[in-house]
Amino acid sequence: MQPKLSVSMGRLQLKNPVMVASGTFGYAEELKDLLDLKELGGIITKTITLKPRQGNPPPRTCETPAGMLNSIGLENPGIEKFIKEKLPFISKIGVPIIISIASEDDPEEFVKLSRRLDKINAVSAIELNISCPNIKSSKLKAKSPKLIAQDPKATYNLVQAVRKVTKKTLITKLSPNVTDITEIAIAAEKAGSNAVSLINTITGMSIDINTRRAKIATLTGGLSGPAIRPIALGMIWEVYQKIKIPIIGMGGIMDASSALEFFIAGATAISVGTANFVNPKISQEIIEGVKRYLQENKMVSIYKLVGSLQCLR
Ligand SMILES: Cc1cc2nc3c(=O)[nH]c(=O)nc-3n(C[C@H](O)[C@H](O)[C@H](O)COP(=O)(O)O)c2cc1C
């Protein structure tokens, strides 16, 4: 028996539910010699903004127990250069391309970016990165909270505004740096998001005791990797109880076994992030491992696994 691995969210159809997470896979061309890109369920690109960004000063990453901190600060070439120089390669791979976008200063930038991407056939979906902990936006900073993803109303308004300018599948990427992530997920769903992805990185710090300096230049950064997996799973399970749209799960997926935990908690698809730095082929291995698990457990479709957590003791 060949279990069915395909999943859909909005108009987006994935032949399997394993994608690569934004910011950990560049614009795919960088990885082309290291794995078979067309085996992936989908590719979520590094976040792009309207204008080019140099990102934050170095050092921008450091290793931590069971994870890493990063503060890249959304370094990217800006949308026009992305379309001219990066999109031609990714659009020929033959897998769905999800473009991650963010604003620098003004949430209206999300609308402008989405309007531009809406006209491009090669773009399969748009991921709204309203949860990057590493950019300092002057307009948003003046207000409290700092991130759109920390405020249900701001999330609702933003998703609704973007929804008006595109029919493409919209995925809203949520932040774990909140008191109740379910409120934000509900706001995204109500405003017309076709899926939510969670989690982005968790704000953290690491210190060199000899210099008494933080190990990354911006002092705090975003924690990712296996250290955050239990937090991600807990949040996915909570969100799964509250919304009907699909969840793309991420946060510390390192192998097929950890990927399976995410489906069981309620994710319809997953994204592999930090693990790409350890083993760029890991997503392919995860696809095989998930398929084997479904066969061994006589499950005809990945949907049988989604949210299958056994809650009775
Ligand atoms: C070096 C690095 C860069 C990242 N850049 C982005 C980004 O540009 N946009 C985004 O939405 N998430 C970004 N992320 C967050 C990941 O997409 C993912 O949500 C997070 O790392 C948790 O998954 P993981 O533990 O599997 O890495 C980045 C993560 C890392 C480690």
CSV table of C-alpha atoms and ligand atoms in Angstrom, one decimal:
chain,number,residue,atom,x,y,z
A,1,MET,CA,0.0,0.0,0.0
A,2,GLN,CA,1.3,3.5,-0.9
A,3,PRO,CA,-0.1,5.9,1.6
A,4,LYS,CA,-1.4,9.2,0.3
A,5,LEU,CA,1.0,12.0,1.3
A,6,SER,CA,-0.7,14.9,-0.5
A,7,VAL,CA,-2.3,17.7,1.4
A,8,SER,CA,-3.9,21.0,0.4
A,9,MET,CA,-4.4,24.4,2.0
A,10,GLY,CA,-6.4,27.0,0.2
A,11,ARG,CA,-5.5,26.6,-3.5
A,12,LEU,CA,-2.1,25.2,-2.6
A,13,GLN,CA,-1.6,21.5,-3.3
A,14,LEU,CA,1.5,19.8,-1.9
A,15,LYS,CA,2.4,16.3,-3.1
A,16,ASN,CA,3.8,15.6,0.3
A,17,PRO,CA,3.6,17.6,3.5
A,18,VAL,CA,7.3,18.3,4.1
A,19,MET,CA,8.6,21.8,3.3
A,20,VAL,CA,11.7,23.8,4.2
A,21,ALA,CA,11.3,26.7,6.5
A,22,SER,CA,11.9,30.3,5.6
A,23,GLY,CA,15.4,31.6,6.1
A,24,THR,CA,17.1,28.3,6.5
A,25,PHE,CA,17.2,27.3,2.8
A,26,GLY,CA,18.1,30.6,1.1
A,27,TYR,CA,16.5,30.8,-2.3
A,28,ALA,CA,17.0,27.1,-2.9
A,29,GLU,CA,19.6,27.5,-5.6
A,30,GLU,CA,22.3,27.5,-2.9
A,31,LEU,CA,21.2,24.0,-2.0
A,32,LYS,CA,20.7,22.5,-5.5
A,33,ASP,CA,23.7,20.2,-5.4
A,34,LEU,CA,23.1,18.9,-1.9
A,35,LEU,CA,19.6,17.3,-2.4
A,36,ASP,CA,16.9,16.6,-4.9
A,37,LEU,CA,14.9,19.8,-4.7
A,38,LYS,CA,11.9,18.4,-6.6
A,39,GLU,CA,11.3,15.8,-3.9
A,40,LEU,CA,10.3,18.5,-1.5
A,41,GLY,CA,6.6,19.2,-0.8
A,42,GLY,CA,7.2,22.9,-1.1
A,43,ILE,CA,9.9,25.6,-0.6
A,44,ILE,CA,9.3,28.6,1.6
A,45,THR,CA,11.8,31.2,0.6
A,46,LYS,CA,13.9,33.5,2.8
A,47,THR,CA,11.7,36.4,3.8
A,48,ILE,CA,11.8,39.3,1.4
A,49,THR,CA,10.9,43.0,1.9
A,50,LEU,CA,10.0,45.8,-0.5
A,51,LYS,CA,13.5,47.3,-0.4
A,52,PRO,CA,16.8,45.5,-0.1
A,53,ARG,CA,18.1,45.0,3.5
A,54,GLN,CA,21.6,44.4,4.7
A,55,GLY,CA,20.5,42.7,7.8
A,56,ASN,CA,22.0,43.0,11.3
A,57,PRO,CA,25.7,43.4,12.1
A,58,PRO,CA,27.8,40.3,12.9
A,59,PRO,CA,28.0,38.0,14.8
A,60,ARG,CA,24.5,37.0,13.8
A,61,THR,CA,24.4,33.4,14.9
A,62,CYS,CA,25.7,31.2,17.7
A,63,GLU,CA,25.2,27.7,18.9
A,64,THR,CA,23.3,27.1,22.1
A,65,PRO,CA,22.4,23.9,24.0
A,66,ALA,CA,20.3,21.9,21.6
A,67,GLY,CA,19.8,24.8,19.3
A,68,MET,CA,21.0,28.1,17.9
A,69,LEU,CA,20.4,31.8,18.2
A,70,ASN,CA,20.1,33.9,15.1
A,71,SER,CA,19.6,37.6,14.4
A,72,ILE,CA,20.0,37.8,10.7
A,73,GLY,CA,17.6,40.8,10.5
A,74,LEU,CA,15.9,39.8,7.3
A,75,GLU,CA,18.9,40.4,5.0
A,76,ASN,CA,17.4,40.1,1.4
A,77,PRO,CA,17.8,41.7,-2.0
A,78,GLY,CA,14.3,43.3,-2.0
A,79,ILE,CA,11.4,42.2,-4.1
A,80,GLU,CA,12.4,43.5,-7.5
A,81,LYS,CA,15.9,41.9,-7.5
A,82,PHE,CA,14.3,38.7,-6.0
A,83,ILE,CA,11.9,38.5,-8.9
A,84,LYS,CA,14.7,39.2,-11.5
A,85,GLU,CA,17.5,37.1,-10.0
A,86,LYS,CA,16.1,34.4,-7.7
A,87,LEU,CA,12.6,33.6,-8.9
A,88,PRO,CA,13.7,32.2,-12.4
A,89,PHE,CA,15.6,29.4,-10.8
A,90,ILE,CA,13.0,28.5,-8.1
A,91,SER,CA,10.1,28.6,-10.4
A,92,LYS,CA,11.7,25.9,-12.6
A,93,ILE,CA,12.2,23.3,-9.8
A,94,GLY,CA,8.7,21.9,-10.2
A,95,VAL,CA,7.5,22.2,-6.6
A,96,PRO,CA,5.2,24.8,-5.0
A,97,ILE,CA,7.0,28.0,-4.1
A,98,ILE,CA,5.8,29.9,-1.1
A,99,ILE,CA,7.2,33.4,-0.9
A,100,SER,CA,7.7,34.7,2.7
A,101,ILE,CA,7.3,38.5,3.0
A,102,ALA,CA,7.7,41.1,5.8
A,103,SER,CA,7.5,44.8,6.3
A,104,GLU,CA,10.3,47.0,7.6
A,105,ASP,CA,8.5,50.0,8.9
A,106,ASP,CA,4.9,50.0,7.7
A,107,PRO,CA,2.4,47.1,7.6
A,108,GLU,CA,1.2,48.6,4.3
A,109,GLU,CA,4.3,47.1,2.8
A,110,PHE,CA,2.7,43.7,3.1
A,111,VAL,CA,-0.1,44.8,0.9
A,112,LYS,CA,2.3,46.3,-1.7
A,113,LEU,CA,4.3,43.1,-1.8
A,114,SER,CA,1.3,40.8,-2.0
A,115,ARG,CA,-0.2,42.9,-4.9
A,116,ARG,CA,3.1,42.5,-6.8
A,117,LEU,CA,3.3,38.7,-6.1
A,118,ASP,CA,-0.3,38.1,-7.0
A,119,LYS,CA,0.5,38.8,-10.6
A,120,ILE,CA,3.2,36.1,-10.8
A,121,ASN,CA,2.1,32.6,-11.8
A,122,ALA,CA,5.2,30.9,-10.4
A,123,VAL,CA,4.2,32.1,-6.9
A,124,SER,CA,2.1,29.3,-5.3
A,125,ALA,CA,1.4,31.0,-1.9
A,126,ILE,CA,2.4,33.9,0.3
A,127,GLU,CA,3.6,33.5,3.9
A,128,LEU,CA,3.1,36.6,6.0
A,129,ASN,CA,6.1,36.8,8.4
A,130,ILE,CA,4.5,39.0,11.0
A,131,SER,CA,6.6,37.3,13.7
A,132,CYS,CA,10.3,38.1,13.0
A,133,PRO,CA,11.9,39.0,16.3
A,134,ASN,CA,15.0,40.5,14.8
A,135,ILE,CA,13.9,43.7,13.1
A,136,LYS,CA,13.4,47.0,14.7
A,137,SER,CA,10.7,48.8,13.0
A,138,SER,CA,10.4,52.5,13.9
A,139,LYS,CA,6.7,52.7,13.4
A,140,LEU,CA,5.9,49.4,15.2
A,141,LYS,CA,8.4,50.1,17.9
A,142,ALA,CA,6.7,53.3,18.9
A,143,LYS,CA,3.6,51.2,19.7
A,144,SER,CA,3.2,48.4,22.0
A,145,PRO,CA,3.4,45.5,21.2
A,146,LYS,CA,6.5,45.3,18.9
A,147,LEU,CA,5.3,42.6,16.5
A,148,ILE,CA,2.1,42.4,14.5
A,149,ALA,CA,1.9,38.7,15.6
A,150,GLN,CA,1.7,39.9,19.3
A,151,ASP,CA,-1.6,41.6,18.8
A,152,PRO,CA,-4.8,39.9,17.5
A,153,LYS,CA,-6.3,43.1,16.2
A,154,ALA,CA,-3.2,44.1,14.3
A,155,THR,CA,-3.0,40.5,12.9
A,156,TYR,CA,-6.6,40.6,11.8
A,157,ASN,CA,-6.2,44.0,10.1
A,158,LEU,CA,-3.1,43.0,8.3
A,159,VAL,CA,-4.4,39.7,7.0
A,160,GLN,CA,-7.7,41.3,6.0
A,161,ALA,CA,-5.8,44.0,4.1
A,162,VAL,CA,-3.7,41.5,2.2
A,163,ARG,CA,-6.6,39.2,1.6
A,164,LYS,CA,-8.2,42.0,-0.4
A,165,VAL,CA,-5.4,42.2,-2.9
A,166,THR,CA,-4.6,38.5,-3.6
A,167,LYS,CA,-6.5,35.2,-4.2
A,168,LYS,CA,-3.3,33.2,-3.6
A,169,THR,CA,-3.1,31.0,-0.6
A,170,LEU,CA,-2.2,33.1,2.4
A,171,ILE,CA,-0.2,31.5,5.3
A,172,THR,CA,0.2,33.6,8.5
A,173,LYS,CA,3.4,32.8,10.4
A,174,LEU,CA,2.9,33.2,14.2
A,175,SER,CA,5.2,34.1,17.0
A,176,PRO,CA,5.7,32.0,20.1
A,177,ASN,CA,6.6,35.3,21.9
A,178,VAL,CA,3.1,35.8,23.1
A,179,THR,CA,0.9,35.0,26.1
A,180,ASP,CA,-1.8,33.1,24.1
A,181,ILE,CA,-1.0,32.1,20.6
A,182,THR,CA,-4.5,30.8,19.9
A,183,GLU,CA,-5.9,34.3,20.0
A,184,ILE,CA,-3.6,35.3,17.1
A,185,ALA,CA,-4.4,32.1,15.2
A,186,ILE,CA,-8.1,32.8,15.5
A,187,ALA,CA,-7.6,36.4,14.3
A,188,ALA,CA,-5.6,35.2,11.2
A,189,GLU,CA,-8.3,32.6,10.4
A,190,LYS,CA,-11.2,35.1,10.8
A,191,ALA,CA,-9.4,37.6,8.5
A,192,GLY,CA,-9.1,35.0,5.7
A,193,SER,CA,-5.8,33.3,6.1
A,194,ASN,CA,-5.8,29.9,4.5
A,195,ALA,CA,-3.3,28.4,7.0
A,196,VAL,CA,-1.1,29.4,9.9
A,197,SER,CA,2.5,28.4,10.4
A,198,LEU,CA,4.1,28.1,13.8
A,199,ILE,CA,6.4,28.6,15.4
A,200,ASN,CA,8.9,31.3,14.5
A,201,THR,CA,11.9,31.6,16.8
A,202,ILE,CA,11.7,32.3,20.6
A,203,THR,CA,13.6,35.4,21.8
A,204,GLY,CA,16.7,34.4,23.8
A,205,MET,CA,20.3,35.3,24.7
A,206,SER,CA,23.6,33.7,25.1
A,207,ILE,CA,26.6,35.3,26.9
A,208,ASP,CA,30.4,34.9,26.7
A,209,ILE,CA,31.5,35.0,30.3
A,210,ASN,CA,35.1,36.0,29.5
A,211,THR,CA,34.1,39.2,27.6
A,212,ARG,CA,30.8,39.5,29.4
A,213,ARG,CA,29.3,40.3,25.9
A,214,ALA,CA,26.3,38.7,24.3
A,215,LYS,CA,27.3,36.2,21.7
A,216,ILE,CA,25.3,38.0,19.0
A,217,ALA,CA,25.6,41.6,18.1
A,218,THR,CA,22.0,42.5,18.7
A,219,LEU,CA,22.2,41.0,22.2
A,220,THR,CA,19.0,39.0,21.9
A,221,GLY,CA,18.1,36.8,19.0
A,222,GLY,CA,15.7,34.0,17.9
A,223,LEU,CA,16.2,30.5,19.4
A,224,SER,CA,15.5,27.6,17.1
A,225,GLY,CA,16.3,23.9,17.0
A,226,PRO,CA,15.4,20.9,19.2
A,227,ALA,CA,15.4,23.1,22.3
A,228,ILE,CA,12.2,24.7,21.2
A,229,ARG,CA,10.4,21.5,20.0
A,230,PRO,CA,8.3,20.9,23.1
A,231,ILE,CA,7.1,24.5,23.0
A,232,ALA,CA,6.2,24.3,19.3
A,233,LEU,CA,4.3,21.0,19.9
A,234,GLY,CA,2.4,22.4,22.8
A,235,MET,CA,1.4,25.5,20.8
A,236,ILE,CA,0.4,23.5,17.8
A,237,TRP,CA,-1.8,21.3,19.9
A,238,GLU,CA,-3.5,24.3,21.5
A,239,VAL,CA,-4.0,26.1,18.2
A,240,TYR,CA,-5.4,22.8,16.6
A,241,GLN,CA,-8.2,22.8,19.2
A,242,LYS,CA,-9.3,26.3,18.2
A,243,ILE,CA,-9.1,26.7,14.4
A,244,LYS,CA,-10.3,24.9,11.3
A,245,ILE,CA,-7.6,26.0,8.8
A,246,PRO,CA,-4.5,23.9,8.4
A,247,ILE,CA,-1.4,24.3,10.5
A,248,ILE,CA,2.1,24.2,9.2
A,249,GLY,CA,4.2,23.0,12.1
A,250,MET,CA,7.9,23.8,12.7
A,251,GLY,CA,10.3,24.2,15.6
A,252,GLY,CA,13.1,21.7,16.2
A,253,ILE,CA,12.2,19.1,13.6
A,254,MET,CA,15.4,17.1,13.2
A,255,ASP,CA,14.3,13.7,11.8
A,256,ALA,CA,11.2,11.7,10.8
A,257,SER,CA,10.4,10.8,14.4
A,258,SER,CA,10.2,14.5,15.5
A,259,ALA,CA,8.3,15.3,12.3
A,260,LEU,CA,5.7,12.7,13.2
A,261,GLU,CA,5.1,14.3,16.6
A,262,PHE,CA,4.0,17.5,14.8
A,263,PHE,CA,1.4,15.7,12.6
A,264,ILE,CA,0.1,13.9,15.7
A,265,ALA,CA,-0.2,17.2,17.5
A,266,GLY,CA,-2.3,18.7,14.7
A,267,ALA,CA,0.0,19.9,11.9
A,268,THR,CA,-1.2,19.2,8.3
A,269,ALA,CA,2.3,20.0,6.9
A,270,ILE,CA,5.7,20.7,8.4
A,271,SER,CA,8.6,22.9,7.7
A,272,VAL,CA,12.2,21.9,8.4
A,273,GLY,CA,14.5,24.7,9.5
A,274,THR,CA,17.7,24.5,11.6
A,275,ALA,CA,18.1,20.8,10.7
A,276,ASN,CA,19.0,21.9,7.1
A,277,PHE,CA,22.3,23.3,8.5
A,278,VAL,CA,23.2,19.9,10.0
A,279,ASN,CA,22.0,17.8,7.1
A,280,PRO,CA,20.6,19.4,3.9
A,281,LYS,CA,19.2,16.1,2.8
A,282,ILE,CA,17.1,15.7,6.0
A,283,SER,CA,13.8,16.7,4.4
A,284,GLN,CA,14.0,13.9,1.9
A,285,GLU,CA,14.8,11.4,4.7
A,286,ILE,CA,11.8,12.8,6.6
A,287,ILE,CA,9.5,12.2,3.7
A,288,GLU,CA,10.7,8.6,3.4
A,289,GLY,CA,10.4,8.1,7.2
A,290,VAL,CA,6.8,9.5,7.3
A,291,LYS,CA,5.8,7.3,4.4
A,292,ARG,CA,7.2,4.2,6.2
A,293,TYR,CA,5.4,5.0,9.4
A,294,LEU,CA,2.1,5.4,7.6
A,295,GLN,CA,2.7,2.0,5.9
A,296,GLU,CA,3.7,0.3,9.2
A,297,ASN,CA,0.6,1.7,10.9
A,298,LYS,CA,-1.7,0.9,8.0
A,299,MET,CA,-2.7,4.5,7.5
A,300,VAL,CA,-4.0,5.2,4.0
A,301,SER,CA,-3.4,8.9,4.2
A,302,ILE,CA,-1.3,11.5,6.2
A,303,TYR,CA,-4.7,13.0,7.2
A,304,LYS,CA,-5.2,9.9,9.4
A,305,LEU,CA,-2.3,11.0,11.5
A,306,VAL,CA,-3.1,14.7,11.7
A,307,GLY,CA,-4.3,15.5,15.3
A,308,SER,CA,-4.4,11.8,16.2
A,309,LEU,CA,-3.0,12.5,19.7
A,310,GLN,CA,-4.5,10.0,22.1
A,311,CYS,CA,-5.6,12.0,25.1
A,312,LEU,CA,-7.1,9.3,27.3
A,313,ARG,CA,-4.8,7.8,29.9
B,1,LIG,C1,19.2,31.3,10.5
B,1,LIG,C2,17.7,31.4,10.5
B,1,LIG,C3,17.1,32.4,9.7
B,1,LIG,C4,15.7,32.5,9.7
B,1,LIG,N1,15.1,33.4,8.9
B,1,LIG,C5,13.8,33.5,8.8
B,1,LIG,C6,13.1,34.3,7.9
B,1,LIG,O1,13.7,35.0,7.1
B,1,LIG,N2,11.8,34.3,7.9
B,1,LIG,C7,11.0,33.5,8.7
B,1,LIG,O2,9.8,33.6,8.7
B,1,LIG,N3,11.6,32.7,9.6
B,1,LIG,C8,12.9,32.6,9.7
B,1,LIG,N4,13.5,31.8,10.5
B,1,LIG,C9,12.7,30.9,11.4
B,1,LIG,C10,12.4,29.6,10.8
B,1,LIG,O3,11.8,29.6,9.6
B,1,LIG,C11,11.6,28.7,11.8
B,1,LIG,O4,10.4,29.2,12.0
B,1,LIG,C12,12.3,28.5,13.2
B,1,LIG,O5,13.7,28.5,13.0
B,1,LIG,C13,11.9,27.3,13.9
B,1,LIG,O6,12.1,26.1,13.2
B,1,LIG,P1,13.5,25.2,13.4
B,1,LIG,O7,13.7,25.0,14.9
B,1,LIG,O8,13.3,24.0,12.6
B,1,LIG,O9,14.6,26.0,12.8
B,1,LIG,C14,14.9,31.7,10.6
B,1,LIG,C15,15.6,30.7,11.4
B,1,LIG,C16,16.9,30.6,11.3
B,1,LIG,C17,17.6,29.5,12.2
